[in-house]
Amino acid sequence: MSALVMQNKALNFDDALLEIKNVTLRFGGLTAVSELSVKVPRGAIVGLIGPNGAGKTTVFNVVTGFYKPTEGVVEFDGKKLTGLKPHKVCAAGLARTFQNIRLFYNETVLENVMIGAYVRQKGAWWQNIIPFSFPGAAKEERDIRSASLELLARLGLDSHADAVSSSLPYGAQRRLEIARALATKPKFLLLDEPAAGMNPQESQELLEFIHRLRDEFDLTILLIEHDMKVVMGVCEYIWVLDRGALIAEGSPEVIKASPKVIEAYLGKEGLVAEAGEEAAHA
Ligand SMILES: Nc1ncnc2c1ncn2[C@@H]1O[C@H](COP(=O)(O)OP(=O)(O)O)[C@@H](O)[C@H]1O
Ligand SMILES: [Mg+2]
């Protein structure tokens, strides 16, 4: 990571953009998330890690309104989010990507981004189907198109604008999903395993990409990731979940050194491998 010049921000937990207060979610007899209380400081990049089945994606689903918690509340910028439907959560300024990429594969790259932008339009979506009867809608459609092209250019995807999404290489599909999320003009971005399936070079590029996004789009980011290089390289603060419960939180250095985390997540072999690698780079 030392090759990268990435500026970490000072974290102010008194100025939290997102606050999860005592959230529990049960599926029948299974407690997927247990009494979780955490804050994401405004402007931070926070990582959420833990073994498979720890409850990470469920936390995203609670925050974004896909699931309603059994107990507890989620607040965004001081306002209660709990109980809002996903599209309302999105309108409030939160956007996400999915563990398994979700794109409109038969649509072009540009169309995928435009779909994101419709969240912010003033007129009803159906006015765009018969735009000639609604001159305002026709102008809005043109504006959305040009803003979407500009966004694609900022993300280095403009050369693919007219390509069918399914034809993109895997790494570019991941970036397109992020582009579509950004088209909703979020303040808060949730990324669920964005480096999954990427080779080391793609992961490294993604790491720099996420950092650049935070700065250029003035975002706060919550990131679920298995790739420890990505997590330790990009996150300023990390939460560790195990069987639904928060077992540790802190800076990457604190997390790397936490015996609880090593036991639950990295395993003894993982620790030895990490230590060996650090020594090799020293
Ligand atoms: N809709 C659901 N119904 C029942 N159980 C679920 C549902 N979604 C997730 N779970 C369970 O909740 C636990 C946490 O899952 P998940 O949040 O996907 O974990 P992670 O993302 O950390 O791998 C798992 O045991 C999973 O099987
Ligand atoms: Mg998951």
PDB file of C-alpha atoms in Angstrom, residues 19-278:
ATOM      1  CA  GLU A  19     -25.749   5.930  12.991  1.00  0.00           C
ATOM      2  CA  ILE A  20     -26.948   2.397  13.637  1.00  0.00           C
ATOM      3  CA  LYS A  21     -28.509   2.234  17.086  1.00  0.00           C
ATOM      4  CA  ASN A  22     -28.916  -1.092  18.804  1.00  0.00           C
ATOM      5  CA  VAL A  23     -30.085  -2.917  15.671  1.00  0.00           C
ATOM      6  CA  THR A  24     -31.131  -6.551  15.868  1.00  0.00           C
ATOM      7  CA  LEU A  25     -32.540  -8.555  12.982  1.00  0.00           C
ATOM      8  CA  ARG A  26     -33.879 -12.055  13.420  1.00  0.00           C
ATOM      9  CA  PHE A  27     -34.933 -14.438  10.675  1.00  0.00           C
ATOM     10  CA  GLY A  28     -37.105 -16.862  12.627  1.00  0.00           C
ATOM     11  CA  GLY A  29     -34.718 -18.456  15.130  1.00  0.00           C
ATOM     12  CA  LEU A  30     -31.576 -17.052  13.507  1.00  0.00           C
ATOM     13  CA  THR A  31     -30.158 -13.755  14.774  1.00  0.00           C
ATOM     14  CA  ALA A  32     -28.434 -12.352  11.678  1.00  0.00           C
ATOM     15  CA  VAL A  33     -27.540  -9.021  13.352  1.00  0.00           C
ATOM     16  CA  SER A  34     -27.344  -8.688  17.112  1.00  0.00           C
ATOM     17  CA  GLU A  35     -27.549  -5.396  19.060  1.00  0.00           C
ATOM     18  CA  LEU A  36     -25.344  -3.516  16.633  1.00  0.00           C
ATOM     19  CA  SER A  37     -24.482   0.081  17.555  1.00  0.00           C
ATOM     20  CA  VAL A  38     -22.018   1.902  15.302  1.00  0.00           C
ATOM     21  CA  LYS A  39     -21.399   5.308  13.741  1.00  0.00           C
ATOM     22  CA  VAL A  40     -19.926   6.286  10.404  1.00  0.00           C
ATOM     23  CA  PRO A  41     -18.194   9.681  10.622  1.00  0.00           C
ATOM     24  CA  ARG A  42     -19.012  12.087   7.792  1.00  0.00           C
ATOM     25  CA  GLY A  43     -16.490  11.765   4.962  1.00  0.00           C
ATOM     26  CA  ALA A  44     -14.943   8.512   6.220  1.00  0.00           C
ATOM     27  CA  ILE A  45     -14.292   5.241   4.428  1.00  0.00           C
ATOM     28  CA  VAL A  46     -15.361   2.526   6.860  1.00  0.00           C
ATOM     29  CA  GLY A  47     -14.912  -1.191   6.275  1.00  0.00           C
ATOM     30  CA  LEU A  48     -17.256  -3.948   7.411  1.00  0.00           C
ATOM     31  CA  ILE A  49     -15.556  -7.333   7.573  1.00  0.00           C
ATOM     32  CA  GLY A  50     -16.215 -10.761   9.026  1.00  0.00           C
ATOM     33  CA  PRO A  51     -16.534 -14.410   7.991  1.00  0.00           C
ATOM     34  CA  ASN A  52     -19.214 -15.603   5.571  1.00  0.00           C
ATOM     35  CA  GLY A  53     -22.638 -15.488   7.167  1.00  0.00           C
ATOM     36  CA  ALA A  54     -21.508 -12.913   9.767  1.00  0.00           C
ATOM     37  CA  GLY A  55     -24.406 -10.601   8.847  1.00  0.00           C
ATOM     38  CA  LYS A  56     -22.579  -8.002   6.719  1.00  0.00           C
ATOM     39  CA  THR A  57     -24.978  -7.941   3.760  1.00  0.00           C
ATOM     40  CA  THR A  58     -27.892  -7.999   6.208  1.00  0.00           C
ATOM     41  CA  VAL A  59     -26.564  -4.768   7.747  1.00  0.00           C
ATOM     42  CA  PHE A  60     -26.618  -3.199   4.259  1.00  0.00           C
ATOM     43  CA  ASN A  61     -30.145  -4.482   3.718  1.00  0.00           C
ATOM     44  CA  VAL A  62     -31.289  -2.922   6.984  1.00  0.00           C
ATOM     45  CA  VAL A  63     -29.613   0.427   6.257  1.00  0.00           C
ATOM     46  CA  THR A  64     -30.992   0.620   2.712  1.00  0.00           C
ATOM     47  CA  GLY A  65     -34.563  -0.334   3.647  1.00  0.00           C
ATOM     48  CA  PHE A  66     -34.633  -3.825   2.095  1.00  0.00           C
ATOM     49  CA  TYR A  67     -35.178  -5.293   5.584  1.00  0.00           C
ATOM     50  CA  LYS A  68     -36.832  -3.770   8.611  1.00  0.00           C
ATOM     51  CA  PRO A  69     -34.891  -4.482  11.820  1.00  0.00           C
ATOM     52  CA  THR A  70     -36.575  -6.489  14.565  1.00  0.00           C
ATOM     53  CA  GLU A  71     -35.276  -3.871  17.005  1.00  0.00           C
ATOM     54  CA  GLY A  72     -33.328  -0.640  16.837  1.00  0.00           C
ATOM     55  CA  VAL A  73     -33.122   2.329  14.486  1.00  0.00           C
ATOM     56  CA  VAL A  74     -30.917   3.674  11.729  1.00  0.00           C
ATOM     57  CA  GLU A  75     -30.368   7.433  11.481  1.00  0.00           C
ATOM     58  CA  PHE A  76     -28.980   9.318   8.523  1.00  0.00           C
ATOM     59  CA  ASP A  77     -27.830  12.882   9.032  1.00  0.00           C
ATOM     60  CA  GLY A  78     -29.860  12.947  12.248  1.00  0.00           C
ATOM     61  CA  LYS A  79     -33.079  11.710  10.614  1.00  0.00           C
ATOM     62  CA  LYS A  80     -34.663   8.313  11.091  1.00  0.00           C
ATOM     63  CA  LEU A  81     -34.321   5.989   8.079  1.00  0.00           C
ATOM     64  CA  THR A  82     -35.872   2.890   9.613  1.00  0.00           C
ATOM     65  CA  GLY A  83     -39.206   2.062   8.031  1.00  0.00           C
ATOM     66  CA  LEU A  84     -38.503   3.857   4.742  1.00  0.00           C
ATOM     67  CA  LYS A  85     -38.757   1.847   1.519  1.00  0.00           C
ATOM     68  CA  PRO A  86     -35.535   1.397  -0.525  1.00  0.00           C
ATOM     69  CA  HIS A  87     -36.442   4.096  -3.085  1.00  0.00           C
ATOM     70  CA  LYS A  88     -37.048   6.614  -0.284  1.00  0.00           C
ATOM     71  CA  VAL A  89     -33.733   5.670   1.310  1.00  0.00           C
ATOM     72  CA  CYS A  90     -32.096   6.247  -2.072  1.00  0.00           C
ATOM     73  CA  ALA A  91     -33.826   9.619  -2.405  1.00  0.00           C
ATOM     74  CA  ALA A  92     -32.494  10.513   1.061  1.00  0.00           C
ATOM     75  CA  GLY A  93     -28.957  10.171  -0.340  1.00  0.00           C
ATOM     76  CA  LEU A  94     -27.834   6.563   0.143  1.00  0.00           C
ATOM     77  CA  ALA A  95     -26.833   4.368  -2.812  1.00  0.00           C
ATOM     78  CA  ARG A  96     -25.517   0.826  -2.897  1.00  0.00           C
ATOM     79  CA  THR A  97     -24.026  -1.876  -5.050  1.00  0.00           C
ATOM     80  CA  PHE A  98     -24.707  -5.589  -4.643  1.00  0.00           C
ATOM     81  CA  GLN A  99     -22.554  -8.587  -3.732  1.00  0.00           C
ATOM     82  CA  ASN A 100     -23.577 -10.148  -7.050  1.00  0.00           C
ATOM     83  CA  ILE A 101     -23.459  -7.375  -9.654  1.00  0.00           C
ATOM     84  CA  ARG A 102     -26.929  -6.188 -10.624  1.00  0.00           C
ATOM     85  CA  LEU A 103     -27.067  -4.461 -14.001  1.00  0.00           C
ATOM     86  CA  PHE A 104     -29.621  -4.212 -16.763  1.00  0.00           C
ATOM     87  CA  TYR A 105     -27.506  -6.467 -18.946  1.00  0.00           C
ATOM     88  CA  ASN A 106     -29.461  -5.976 -22.171  1.00  0.00           C
ATOM     89  CA  GLU A 107     -29.271  -2.189 -21.885  1.00  0.00           C
ATOM     90  CA  THR A 108     -26.300  -0.059 -22.836  1.00  0.00           C
ATOM     91  CA  VAL A 109     -23.793   1.330 -20.368  1.00  0.00           C
ATOM     92  CA  LEU A 110     -25.291   4.823 -20.799  1.00  0.00           C
ATOM     93  CA  GLU A 111     -28.836   3.560 -20.227  1.00  0.00           C
ATOM     94  CA  ASN A 112     -27.787   1.862 -16.989  1.00  0.00           C
ATOM     95  CA  VAL A 113     -26.445   5.158 -15.659  1.00  0.00           C
ATOM     96  CA  MET A 114     -29.505   7.101 -16.855  1.00  0.00           C
ATOM     97  CA  ILE A 115     -31.737   4.722 -14.902  1.00  0.00           C
ATOM     98  CA  GLY A 116     -29.857   5.797 -11.745  1.00  0.00           C
ATOM     99  CA  ALA A 117     -30.300   9.474 -12.611  1.00  0.00           C
ATOM    100  CA  TYR A 118     -34.102   9.202 -12.890  1.00  0.00           C
ATOM    101  CA  VAL A 119     -34.226   9.036  -9.078  1.00  0.00           C
ATOM    102  CA  ARG A 120     -33.453  12.768  -9.026  1.00  0.00           C
ATOM    103  CA  GLN A 121     -35.749  13.892 -11.850  1.00  0.00           C
ATOM    104  CA  LYS A 122     -38.621  16.258 -11.177  1.00  0.00           C
ATOM    105  CA  GLY A 123     -41.253  14.983 -13.628  1.00  0.00           C
ATOM    106  CA  ALA A 124     -42.907  11.577 -13.362  1.00  0.00           C
ATOM    107  CA  TRP A 125     -40.945   8.792 -15.064  1.00  0.00           C
ATOM    108  CA  TRP A 126     -43.828   8.028 -17.468  1.00  0.00           C
ATOM    109  CA  GLN A 127     -43.540  11.515 -18.988  1.00  0.00           C
ATOM    110  CA  ASN A 128     -40.322  10.328 -20.615  1.00  0.00           C
ATOM    111  CA  ILE A 129     -42.186   7.638 -22.516  1.00  0.00           C
ATOM    112  CA  ILE A 130     -44.304  10.251 -24.294  1.00  0.00           C
ATOM    113  CA  PRO A 131     -41.897  13.181 -24.081  1.00  0.00           C
ATOM    114  CA  PHE A 132     -43.429  15.193 -26.971  1.00  0.00           C
ATOM    115  CA  SER A 133     -46.535  15.869 -24.892  1.00  0.00           C
ATOM    116  CA  PHE A 134     -44.290  17.058 -22.062  1.00  0.00           C
ATOM    117  CA  PRO A 135     -41.670  19.483 -23.363  1.00  0.00           C
ATOM    118  CA  GLY A 136     -40.236  19.855 -19.841  1.00  0.00           C
ATOM    119  CA  ALA A 137     -39.741  16.106 -19.695  1.00  0.00           C
ATOM    120  CA  ALA A 138     -37.945  16.085 -23.059  1.00  0.00           C
ATOM    121  CA  LYS A 139     -35.487  18.686 -21.798  1.00  0.00           C
ATOM    122  CA  GLU A 140     -35.029  16.793 -18.559  1.00  0.00           C
ATOM    123  CA  GLU A 141     -34.308  13.626 -20.550  1.00  0.00           C
ATOM    124  CA  ARG A 142     -31.613  15.476 -22.539  1.00  0.00           C
ATOM    125  CA  ASP A 143     -30.108  16.851 -19.334  1.00  0.00           C
ATOM    126  CA  ILE A 144     -30.033  13.396 -17.762  1.00  0.00           C
ATOM    127  CA  ARG A 145     -28.361  12.015 -20.879  1.00  0.00           C
ATOM    128  CA  SER A 146     -25.621  14.642 -20.893  1.00  0.00           C
ATOM    129  CA  ALA A 147     -25.067  14.402 -17.114  1.00  0.00           C
ATOM    130  CA  SER A 148     -24.832  10.612 -17.428  1.00  0.00           C
ATOM    131  CA  LEU A 149     -22.271  10.881 -20.242  1.00  0.00           C
ATOM    132  CA  GLU A 150     -20.254  13.284 -18.125  1.00  0.00           C
ATOM    133  CA  LEU A 151     -20.361  10.874 -15.191  1.00  0.00           C
ATOM    134  CA  LEU A 152     -19.196   8.008 -17.431  1.00  0.00           C
ATOM    135  CA  ALA A 153     -16.307  10.188 -18.598  1.00  0.00           C
ATOM    136  CA  ARG A 154     -15.291  10.947 -15.004  1.00  0.00           C
ATOM    137  CA  LEU A 155     -15.236   7.221 -14.282  1.00  0.00           C
ATOM    138  CA  GLY A 156     -13.326   6.313 -17.447  1.00  0.00           C
ATOM    139  CA  LEU A 157     -16.255   4.413 -18.942  1.00  0.00           C
ATOM    140  CA  ASP A 158     -17.277   6.859 -21.681  1.00  0.00           C
ATOM    141  CA  SER A 159     -15.677   4.839 -24.474  1.00  0.00           C
ATOM    142  CA  HIS A 160     -18.133   2.049 -23.534  1.00  0.00           C
ATOM    143  CA  ALA A 161     -21.233   4.304 -23.425  1.00  0.00           C
ATOM    144  CA  ASP A 162     -23.054   2.608 -26.310  1.00  0.00           C
ATOM    145  CA  ALA A 163     -21.872  -0.932 -25.552  1.00  0.00           C
ATOM    146  CA  VAL A 164     -24.354  -3.457 -24.210  1.00  0.00           C
ATOM    147  CA  SER A 165     -23.542  -3.836 -20.492  1.00  0.00           C
ATOM    148  CA  SER A 166     -23.118  -7.606 -20.652  1.00  0.00           C
ATOM    149  CA  SER A 167     -20.223  -7.145 -23.118  1.00  0.00           C
ATOM    150  CA  LEU A 168     -18.061  -5.247 -20.598  1.00  0.00           C
ATOM    151  CA  PRO A 169     -15.116  -6.908 -18.875  1.00  0.00           C
ATOM    152  CA  TYR A 170     -15.876  -7.882 -15.277  1.00  0.00           C
ATOM    153  CA  GLY A 171     -13.947  -5.046 -13.611  1.00  0.00           C
ATOM    154  CA  ALA A 172     -15.711  -2.476 -15.810  1.00  0.00           C
ATOM    155  CA  GLN A 173     -19.105  -3.987 -14.927  1.00  0.00           C
ATOM    156  CA  ARG A 174     -18.288  -3.419 -11.248  1.00  0.00           C
ATOM    157  CA  ARG A 175     -17.355   0.186 -12.023  1.00  0.00           C
ATOM    158  CA  LEU A 176     -20.556   0.627 -14.034  1.00  0.00           C
ATOM    159  CA  GLU A 177     -22.616  -0.527 -11.076  1.00  0.00           C
ATOM    160  CA  ILE A 178     -20.834   2.103  -8.976  1.00  0.00           C
ATOM    161  CA  ALA A 179     -21.471   4.692 -11.724  1.00  0.00           C
ATOM    162  CA  ARG A 180     -25.179   3.924 -11.657  1.00  0.00           C
ATOM    163  CA  ALA A 181     -25.186   4.330  -7.858  1.00  0.00           C
ATOM    164  CA  LEU A 182     -23.397   7.692  -8.228  1.00  0.00           C
ATOM    165  CA  ALA A 183     -25.975   8.837 -10.788  1.00  0.00           C
ATOM    166  CA  THR A 184     -28.499   8.990  -7.933  1.00  0.00           C
ATOM    167  CA  LYS A 185     -26.268  11.736  -6.425  1.00  0.00           C
ATOM    168  CA  PRO A 186     -25.693  10.038  -3.091  1.00  0.00           C
ATOM    169  CA  LYS A 187     -23.958  11.404  -0.010  1.00  0.00           C
ATOM    170  CA  PHE A 188     -23.380   7.898   1.258  1.00  0.00           C
ATOM    171  CA  LEU A 189     -22.218   4.928  -0.790  1.00  0.00           C
ATOM    172  CA  LEU A 190     -22.440   1.290   0.328  1.00  0.00           C
ATOM    173  CA  LEU A 191     -20.297  -1.195  -1.612  1.00  0.00           C
ATOM    174  CA  ASP A 192     -20.869  -4.927  -1.054  1.00  0.00           C
ATOM    175  CA  GLU A 193     -17.686  -6.849  -1.912  1.00  0.00           C
ATOM    176  CA  PRO A 194     -16.687  -4.696  -4.901  1.00  0.00           C
ATOM    177  CA  ALA A 195     -13.389  -6.577  -5.374  1.00  0.00           C
ATOM    178  CA  ALA A 196     -15.002 -10.041  -5.441  1.00  0.00           C
ATOM    179  CA  GLY A 197     -13.771 -11.993  -8.457  1.00  0.00           C
ATOM    180  CA  MET A 198     -11.072  -9.468  -9.322  1.00  0.00           C
ATOM    181  CA  ASN A 199      -7.441 -10.280  -9.952  1.00  0.00           C
ATOM    182  CA  PRO A 200      -4.792  -8.511  -7.798  1.00  0.00           C
ATOM    183  CA  GLN A 201      -4.200  -5.772 -10.366  1.00  0.00           C
ATOM    184  CA  GLU A 202      -7.922  -5.032 -10.725  1.00  0.00           C
ATOM    185  CA  SER A 203      -8.255  -4.982  -6.915  1.00  0.00           C
ATOM    186  CA  GLN A 204      -5.404  -2.500  -6.674  1.00  0.00           C
ATOM    187  CA  GLU A 205      -7.034  -0.252  -9.277  1.00  0.00           C
ATOM    188  CA  LEU A 206     -10.337  -0.510  -7.447  1.00  0.00           C
ATOM    189  CA  LEU A 207      -8.650   0.559  -4.226  1.00  0.00           C
ATOM    190  CA  GLU A 208      -7.399   3.763  -5.825  1.00  0.00           C
ATOM    191  CA  PHE A 209     -10.749   4.221  -7.570  1.00  0.00           C
ATOM    192  CA  ILE A 210     -12.724   4.065  -4.285  1.00  0.00           C
ATOM    193  CA  HIS A 211     -10.390   6.527  -2.642  1.00  0.00           C
ATOM    194  CA  ARG A 212     -10.706   8.922  -5.572  1.00  0.00           C
ATOM    195  CA  LEU A 213     -14.508   8.631  -5.503  1.00  0.00           C
ATOM    196  CA  ARG A 214     -14.687   9.623  -1.862  1.00  0.00           C
ATOM    197  CA  ASP A 215     -12.656  12.761  -2.491  1.00  0.00           C
ATOM    198  CA  GLU A 216     -14.080  13.795  -5.871  1.00  0.00           C
ATOM    199  CA  PHE A 217     -17.740  13.101  -5.106  1.00  0.00           C
ATOM    200  CA  ASP A 218     -17.552  14.207  -1.474  1.00  0.00           C
ATOM    201  CA  LEU A 219     -18.838  10.866  -0.230  1.00  0.00           C
ATOM    202  CA  THR A 220     -18.948   8.850   2.927  1.00  0.00           C
ATOM    203  CA  ILE A 221     -18.345   5.173   2.128  1.00  0.00           C
ATOM    204  CA  LEU A 222     -19.186   1.908   3.865  1.00  0.00           C
ATOM    205  CA  LEU A 223     -17.409  -1.039   2.295  1.00  0.00           C
ATOM    206  CA  ILE A 224     -17.884  -4.793   2.758  1.00  0.00           C
ATOM    207  CA  GLU A 225     -14.816  -6.593   1.497  1.00  0.00           C
ATOM    208  CA  HIS A 226     -13.035  -9.916   1.810  1.00  0.00           C
ATOM    209  CA  ASP A 227      -9.831  -8.837   0.123  1.00  0.00           C
ATOM    210  CA  MET A 228      -7.712  -7.795   3.120  1.00  0.00           C
ATOM    211  CA  LYS A 229      -5.363  -5.744   0.945  1.00  0.00           C
ATOM    212  CA  VAL A 230      -8.299  -3.640  -0.223  1.00  0.00           C
ATOM    213  CA  VAL A 231      -9.742  -3.323   3.291  1.00  0.00           C
ATOM    214  CA  MET A 232      -6.489  -2.408   5.019  1.00  0.00           C
ATOM    215  CA  GLY A 233      -5.429  -0.171   2.135  1.00  0.00           C
ATOM    216  CA  VAL A 234      -8.533   1.932   1.754  1.00  0.00           C
ATOM    217  CA  CYS A 235     -10.458   1.908   5.055  1.00  0.00           C
ATOM    218  CA  GLU A 236      -9.789   4.448   7.781  1.00  0.00           C
ATOM    219  CA  TYR A 237     -11.866   2.549  10.312  1.00  0.00           C
ATOM    220  CA  ILE A 238     -13.089  -1.048  10.408  1.00  0.00           C
ATOM    221  CA  TRP A 239     -15.936  -2.929  12.071  1.00  0.00           C
ATOM    222  CA  VAL A 240     -15.662  -6.679  12.519  1.00  0.00           C
ATOM    223  CA  LEU A 241     -18.820  -8.776  12.694  1.00  0.00           C
ATOM    224  CA  ASP A 242     -18.939 -12.390  13.790  1.00  0.00           C
ATOM    225  CA  ARG A 243     -22.230 -14.267  13.982  1.00  0.00           C
ATOM    226  CA  GLY A 244     -24.166 -11.015  13.891  1.00  0.00           C
ATOM    227  CA  ALA A 245     -22.264  -9.306  16.716  1.00  0.00           C
ATOM    228  CA  LEU A 246     -19.628  -6.580  16.603  1.00  0.00           C
ATOM    229  CA  ILE A 247     -16.485  -8.193  18.023  1.00  0.00           C
ATOM    230  CA  ALA A 248     -14.007  -5.394  17.275  1.00  0.00           C
ATOM    231  CA  GLU A 249     -13.734  -1.933  15.762  1.00  0.00           C
ATOM    232  CA  GLY A 250     -10.851   0.432  15.151  1.00  0.00           C
ATOM    233  CA  SER A 251      -8.163   1.566  12.755  1.00  0.00           C
ATOM    234  CA  PRO A 252      -6.657  -0.995  10.336  1.00  0.00           C
ATOM    235  CA  GLU A 253      -3.636  -1.254  12.659  1.00  0.00           C
ATOM    236  CA  VAL A 254      -5.833  -2.020  15.669  1.00  0.00           C
ATOM    237  CA  ILE A 255      -7.848  -4.594  13.725  1.00  0.00           C
ATOM    238  CA  LYS A 256      -4.775  -6.333  12.340  1.00  0.00           C
ATOM    239  CA  ALA A 257      -3.421  -6.722  15.872  1.00  0.00           C
ATOM    240  CA  SER A 258      -6.684  -7.780  17.549  1.00  0.00           C
ATOM    241  CA  PRO A 259      -6.483 -11.390  18.805  1.00  0.00           C
ATOM    242  CA  LYS A 260     -10.293 -11.716  18.615  1.00  0.00           C
ATOM    243  CA  VAL A 261     -10.291 -10.737  14.957  1.00  0.00           C
ATOM    244  CA  ILE A 262      -7.410 -13.000  14.123  1.00  0.00           C
ATOM    245  CA  GLU A 263      -9.197 -15.899  15.727  1.00  0.00           C
ATOM    246  CA  ALA A 264     -12.613 -15.195  14.188  1.00  0.00           C
ATOM    247  CA  TYR A 265     -11.578 -14.006  10.809  1.00  0.00           C
ATOM    248  CA  LEU A 266      -8.009 -14.447   9.689  1.00  0.00           C
ATOM    249  CA  GLY A 267      -7.393 -17.700  11.525  1.00  0.00           C
ATOM    250  CA  LYS A 268      -3.966 -18.637  12.828  1.00  0.00           C
ATOM    251  CA  GLU A 269      -2.698 -19.469   9.341  1.00  0.00           C
ATOM    252  CA  GLY A 270      -3.888 -16.084   8.076  1.00  0.00           C
ATOM    253  CA  LEU A 271      -1.978 -14.349  10.827  1.00  0.00           C
ATOM    254  CA  VAL A 272       1.237 -16.189  10.002  1.00  0.00           C
ATOM    255  CA  ALA A 273       0.832 -15.395   6.291  1.00  0.00           C
ATOM    256  CA  GLU A 274       0.196 -11.685   7.032  1.00  0.00           C
ATOM    257  CA  ALA A 275       3.180 -11.501   9.373  1.00  0.00           C
ATOM    258  CA  GLY A 276       5.384 -13.185   6.782  1.00  0.00           C
ATOM    259  CA  GLU A 277       4.297 -10.746   4.118  1.00  0.00           C
ATOM    260  CA  GLU A 278       4.894  -7.717   6.360  1.00  0.00           C
TER     261      GLU A 278
END
